[in-house]
XYZ file of C-alpha atoms in Angstrom:
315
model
C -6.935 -26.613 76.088
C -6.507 -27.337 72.436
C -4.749 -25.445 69.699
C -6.619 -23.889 67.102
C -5.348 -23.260 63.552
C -6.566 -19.960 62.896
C -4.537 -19.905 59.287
C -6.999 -22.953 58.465
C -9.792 -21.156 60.135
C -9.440 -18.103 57.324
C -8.211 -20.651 54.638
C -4.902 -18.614 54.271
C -1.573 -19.856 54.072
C 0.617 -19.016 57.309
C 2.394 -15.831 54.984
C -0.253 -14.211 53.720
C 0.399 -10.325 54.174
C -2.396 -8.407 56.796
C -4.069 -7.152 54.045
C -5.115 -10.732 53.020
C -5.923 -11.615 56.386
C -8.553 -8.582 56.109
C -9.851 -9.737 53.030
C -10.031 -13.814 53.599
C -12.118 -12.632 56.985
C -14.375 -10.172 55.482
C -15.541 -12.923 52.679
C -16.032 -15.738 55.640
C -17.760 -13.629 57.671
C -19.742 -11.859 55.205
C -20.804 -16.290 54.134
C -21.462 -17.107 57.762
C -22.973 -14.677 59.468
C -25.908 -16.031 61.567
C -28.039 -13.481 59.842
C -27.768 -14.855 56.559
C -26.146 -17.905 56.285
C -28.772 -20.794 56.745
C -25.582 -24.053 57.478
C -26.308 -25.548 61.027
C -23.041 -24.247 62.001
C -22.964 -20.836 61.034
C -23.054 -19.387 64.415
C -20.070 -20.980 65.849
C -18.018 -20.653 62.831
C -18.555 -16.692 62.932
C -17.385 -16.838 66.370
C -14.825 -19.171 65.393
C -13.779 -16.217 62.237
C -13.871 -13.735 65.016
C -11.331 -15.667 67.148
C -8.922 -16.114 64.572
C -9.085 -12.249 62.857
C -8.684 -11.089 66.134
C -5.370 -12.471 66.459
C -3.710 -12.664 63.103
C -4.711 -9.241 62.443
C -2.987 -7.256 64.752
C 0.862 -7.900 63.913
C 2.319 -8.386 67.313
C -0.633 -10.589 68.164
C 0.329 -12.926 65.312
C 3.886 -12.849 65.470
C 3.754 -14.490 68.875
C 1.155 -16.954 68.004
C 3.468 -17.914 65.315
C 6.398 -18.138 67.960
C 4.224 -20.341 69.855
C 1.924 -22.744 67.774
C 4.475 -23.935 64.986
C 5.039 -27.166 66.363
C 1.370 -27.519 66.743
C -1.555 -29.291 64.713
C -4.987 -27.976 64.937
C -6.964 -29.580 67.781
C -4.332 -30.906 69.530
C -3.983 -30.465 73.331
C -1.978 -27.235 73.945
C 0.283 -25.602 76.799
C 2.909 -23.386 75.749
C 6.182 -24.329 77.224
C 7.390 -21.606 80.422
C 8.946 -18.756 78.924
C 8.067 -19.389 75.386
C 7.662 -15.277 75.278
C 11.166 -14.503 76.445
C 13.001 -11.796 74.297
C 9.804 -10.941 72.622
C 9.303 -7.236 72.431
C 5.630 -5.720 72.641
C 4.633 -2.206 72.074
C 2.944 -0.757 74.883
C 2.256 -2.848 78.265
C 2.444 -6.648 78.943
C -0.407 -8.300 77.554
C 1.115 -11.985 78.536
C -0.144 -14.163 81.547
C -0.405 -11.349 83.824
C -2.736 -11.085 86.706
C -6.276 -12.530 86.195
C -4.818 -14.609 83.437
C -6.473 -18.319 83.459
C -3.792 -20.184 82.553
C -5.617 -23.259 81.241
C -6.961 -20.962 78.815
C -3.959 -19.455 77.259
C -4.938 -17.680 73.973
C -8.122 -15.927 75.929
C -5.448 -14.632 78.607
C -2.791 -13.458 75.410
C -5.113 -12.597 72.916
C -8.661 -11.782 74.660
C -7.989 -8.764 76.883
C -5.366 -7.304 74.140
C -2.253 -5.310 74.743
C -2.975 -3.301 77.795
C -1.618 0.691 78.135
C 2.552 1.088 78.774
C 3.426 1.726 82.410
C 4.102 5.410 81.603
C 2.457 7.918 79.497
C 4.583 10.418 77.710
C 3.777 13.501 76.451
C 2.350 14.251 72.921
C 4.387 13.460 70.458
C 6.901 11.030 72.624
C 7.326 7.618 71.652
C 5.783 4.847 73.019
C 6.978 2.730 75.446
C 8.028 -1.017 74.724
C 8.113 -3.819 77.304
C 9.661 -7.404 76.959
C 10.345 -10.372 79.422
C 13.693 -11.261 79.426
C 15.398 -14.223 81.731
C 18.485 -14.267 83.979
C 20.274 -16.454 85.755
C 19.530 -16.850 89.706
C 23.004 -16.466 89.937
C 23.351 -12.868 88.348
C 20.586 -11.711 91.214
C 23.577 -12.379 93.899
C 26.017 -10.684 92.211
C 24.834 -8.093 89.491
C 26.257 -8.195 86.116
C 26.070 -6.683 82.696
C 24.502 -8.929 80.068
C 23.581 -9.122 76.760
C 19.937 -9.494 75.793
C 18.435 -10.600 72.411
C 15.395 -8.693 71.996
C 12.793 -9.991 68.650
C 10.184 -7.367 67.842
C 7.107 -7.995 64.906
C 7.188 -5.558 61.840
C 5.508 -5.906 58.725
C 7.766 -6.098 55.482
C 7.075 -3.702 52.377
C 4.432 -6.967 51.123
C 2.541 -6.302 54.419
C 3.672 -9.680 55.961
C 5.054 -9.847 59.501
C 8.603 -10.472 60.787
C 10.251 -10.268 63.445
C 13.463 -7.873 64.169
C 16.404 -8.786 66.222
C 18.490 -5.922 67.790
C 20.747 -7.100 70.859
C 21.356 -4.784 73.652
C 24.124 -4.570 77.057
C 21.659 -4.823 80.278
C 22.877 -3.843 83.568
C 21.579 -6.036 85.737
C 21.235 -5.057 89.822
C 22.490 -7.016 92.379
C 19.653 -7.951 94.474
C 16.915 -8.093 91.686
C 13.709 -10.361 92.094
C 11.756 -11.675 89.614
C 8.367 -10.078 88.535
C 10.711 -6.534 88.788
C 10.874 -4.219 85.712
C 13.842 -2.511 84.628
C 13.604 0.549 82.660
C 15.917 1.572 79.798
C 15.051 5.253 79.075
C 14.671 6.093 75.305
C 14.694 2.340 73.914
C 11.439 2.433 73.644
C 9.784 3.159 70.244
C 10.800 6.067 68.174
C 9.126 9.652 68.552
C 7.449 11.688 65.589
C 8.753 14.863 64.706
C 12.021 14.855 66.656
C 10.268 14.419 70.316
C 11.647 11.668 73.283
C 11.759 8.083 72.630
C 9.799 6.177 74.645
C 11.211 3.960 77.027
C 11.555 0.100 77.224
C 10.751 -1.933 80.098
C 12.277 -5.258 80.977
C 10.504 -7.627 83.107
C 12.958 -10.083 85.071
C 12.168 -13.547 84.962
C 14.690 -16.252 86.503
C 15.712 -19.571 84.006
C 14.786 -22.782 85.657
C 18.145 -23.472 87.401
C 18.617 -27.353 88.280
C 18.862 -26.916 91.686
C 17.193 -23.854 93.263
C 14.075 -22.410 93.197
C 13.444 -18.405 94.074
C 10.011 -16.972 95.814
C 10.487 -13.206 96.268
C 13.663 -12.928 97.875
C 13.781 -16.293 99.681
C 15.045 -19.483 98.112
C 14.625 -23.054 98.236
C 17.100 -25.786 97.570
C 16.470 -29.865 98.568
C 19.456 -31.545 99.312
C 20.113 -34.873 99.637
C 21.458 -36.668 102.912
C 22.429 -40.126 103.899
C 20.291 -41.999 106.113
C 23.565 -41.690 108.613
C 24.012 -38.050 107.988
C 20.454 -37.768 109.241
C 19.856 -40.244 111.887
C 23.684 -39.323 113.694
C 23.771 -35.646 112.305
C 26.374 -34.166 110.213
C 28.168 -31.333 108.773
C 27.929 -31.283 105.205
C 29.354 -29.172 102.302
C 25.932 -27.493 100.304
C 25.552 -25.611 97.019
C 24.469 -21.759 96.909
C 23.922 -19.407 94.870
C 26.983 -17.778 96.080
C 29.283 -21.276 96.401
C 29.253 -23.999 98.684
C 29.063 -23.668 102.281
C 29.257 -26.332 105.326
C 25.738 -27.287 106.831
C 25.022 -28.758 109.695
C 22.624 -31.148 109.973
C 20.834 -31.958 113.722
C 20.831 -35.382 114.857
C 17.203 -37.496 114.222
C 16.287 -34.598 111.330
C 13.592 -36.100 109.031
C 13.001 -36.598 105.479
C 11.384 -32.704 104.200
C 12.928 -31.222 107.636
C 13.451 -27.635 106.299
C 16.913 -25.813 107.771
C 16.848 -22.335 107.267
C 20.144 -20.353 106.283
C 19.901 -16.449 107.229
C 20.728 -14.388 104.993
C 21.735 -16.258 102.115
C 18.297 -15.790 99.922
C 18.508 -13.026 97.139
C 20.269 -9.976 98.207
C 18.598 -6.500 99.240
C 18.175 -4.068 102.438
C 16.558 -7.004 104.253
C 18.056 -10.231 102.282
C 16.040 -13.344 101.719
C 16.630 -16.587 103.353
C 18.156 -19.716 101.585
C 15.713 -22.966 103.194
C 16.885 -26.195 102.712
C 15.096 -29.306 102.515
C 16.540 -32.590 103.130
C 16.186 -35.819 101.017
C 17.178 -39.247 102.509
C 19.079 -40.788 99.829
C 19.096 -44.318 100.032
C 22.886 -46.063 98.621
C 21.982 -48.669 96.182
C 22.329 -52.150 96.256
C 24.782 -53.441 94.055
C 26.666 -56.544 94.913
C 26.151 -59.232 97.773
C 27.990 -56.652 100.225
C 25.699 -54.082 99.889
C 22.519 -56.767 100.177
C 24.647 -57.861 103.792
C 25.120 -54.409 105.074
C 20.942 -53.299 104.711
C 20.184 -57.336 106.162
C 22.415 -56.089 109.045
C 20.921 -52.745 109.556
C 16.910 -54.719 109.033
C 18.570 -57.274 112.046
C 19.791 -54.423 114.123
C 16.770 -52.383 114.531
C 12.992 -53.528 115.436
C 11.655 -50.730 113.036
C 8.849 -50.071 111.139
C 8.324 -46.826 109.043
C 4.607 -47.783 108.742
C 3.883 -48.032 112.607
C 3.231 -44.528 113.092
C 0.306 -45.320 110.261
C -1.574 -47.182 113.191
C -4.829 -45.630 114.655
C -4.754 -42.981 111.806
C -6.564 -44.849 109.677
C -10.216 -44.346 109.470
C-alpha cells in the first residue's frame, strides 16, 4: 500500500493544534465538495479530505499515525514494521490489526473501523477502561517475572496539540502466558468523574522476535542445525531452550526439515506445549586444499545423487 500524507492533504503543518485541523478541513471540504466545486478532481479529493480528517482529528488516531509514518514520504510504498504499536496506550478497546483486519491495507484496518468498545463496561460514572500491547520475552512465559513496562498515551496540551505521556509501571507477568492473552490491571485504567472506580487497563501479550524460537499457542518451534554426520550416523547433541540447553538425540538417516518433537518443553500451563525441532544440514565450508580433499573423498566414496529421486516426477 502507499503512505499518504494527510498533513499535506489539509495543507497543515504536522503541529497544528485539533482545532486547526477542524478548521483547515472545513475550508477544503467546503472548496471541493462534488456539489459545488466544478475541478475534474473534486470528487476524489473530498474523499481524499475525508480520509485524512478522519484520522488527525481524533487525538489517539493521530498520535499513532505520527508514531508510525515519520520516516515516511507521501506516496511511498508502506508497511509498518511488527510491533510498531507496542507501549502505546488506547482508551477503550483495541482498534489495531485485530480480527478481520486486511493487513495489506493498514490505515483502513487502524483507522477505518475506529476504536472499538473496552472489554468491560463499568458502571455510570466509572472510568473507562484503557488497553495497550505490550511485548515480552519468550523467555519470561517459562518462568514468570515482574517487569517494567513503558506505557505512551496521546493528550492534547493547553494549545490543543497532541502529545504523548509516558508513565512506567511494575507488571507481573504469569508463568505460562501465551501471546494474544490480556492481562488486566484493575483501576489503571482512565480516571473516574466525581470520585467513582477507575477503569481498568488491559495488557495484551505479544512475544519480541527472539533469534531462535518461534511460539504458536503454547507449542514452539526451533530449527537447529546438524552435520551431515550427525544426521546420516545419528547423534546426541546439546540444543537451546527456552529453559537452557538440553541433549537431543538425533535418529540415524533423519532428513533435512525432519521435525523431533520434545514433550513438554513448549510454553508452560495445565497441559504444556511441545518444543518441535527442525533440523538443518549444515554443510562445513571449504577452506583450504584439505577441506576440497575430504568432500572429493566423500563424492568418490558414495555413487549418490540428491537429484535421482527427481526422476519420473517430472511432468
Amino acid at each position: 500500500m502507499k503512505f499518504h500524507d494527510y498533513y499535506a492533504i489539509l495543507d497543515i503543518p504536522r503541529d497544528s493544534a485539533q482545532e486547526d485541523v477542524k478548521r483547515a478541513y472545513r475550508k477544503l471540504a467546503r472548496k471541493f465538495h462534488p456539489d459545488v466545486s466544478k475541478a475534474p478532481d473534486a470528487e476524489a479529493r473530498f474523499k481524499e479530505l475525508g480520509e485524512a480528517y478522519a484520522v488527525l482529528k481524533d487525538p489517539e488516531k493521530r498520535a499513532a499515525y505520527d508514531l508510525m509514518g515519520r520516516e515516511w514520504k507521501d506516496g511511498q510504498d508502506f508497511q509498518p514494521p511488527p510491533g510498531w504499536d507496542a507501549g502505546f496506550e488506547f482508551r477503550g478497546g483495541d482498534f489495531g490489526s485485530g480480527a478481520g483486519a486486511d493487513p495489506g491495507d493498514v490505515f483502513e484496518a487502524l483507522f477505518g473501523r475506529g476504536a472499538r468498545g473496552g472489554p468491560h463496561r463499568h458502571a455510570h460514572g466509572a472510568g473507562q477502561d484503557h488497553h495497550a500491547k505490550v511485548l515480552i520475552d519468550l523467555e519470561d512465559a517459562y518462568r514468570g517475572c515482574e517487569r517494567s513496562m513503558e506505557l505512551r498515551m496521546p493528550v492534547q496540551d493547553a494549545q490543543g496539540r497532541v502529545a504523548l505521556q509516558t508513565r512506567t509501571l511494575a507488571v507481573a507477568i504469569p508463568k505460562g502466558i501465551r501471546a494474544g492473552q490480556h492481562l488486566r490491571l484493575a483501576g489503571q485504567g482512565g480516571p473516574a468523574l466525581g470520585g467513582g472506580l477507575a477503569g481498568d487497563l488491559y495488557l495484551e501479550i505479544e512475544f519480541k522476535r527472539h533469534p531462535l524460537f518461534r511460539a504458536e499457542g503454547r507449542d514452539v518451534f526451533l530449527e537447529l542445525p546438524v552435520s551431515p554426520w550427525e544426521a546420516a550416523l545419528g547423534a546426541v547433541v546439546e540444543t537451546p531452550t527456552p529453559e537452557g540447553p538440553v541433549q537431543l538425540k538425533i535418529p540415524p538417516g533423519a532428513a533435512a526439515g525432519k521435525q523431533l518433537r520434545m514433550k513438554g518443553r513448549g510454553i508452560p500451563g495445565a497441559t504444556p506445549g511441545d518444543l518441535y525441532v527442525a533440523l538443518k544440514i549444515a554443510l562445513p565450508p571449504v577452506v583450504d586444499e584439505r577441506d576440497r580433499a575430504a568432500y572429493q573423498a566423500m563424492a568418490d566414496a558414495f555413487d549418490f545423487n540428491p537429484r535421482d529421486a527427481l526422476k519420473g516426477q517430472a511432468s
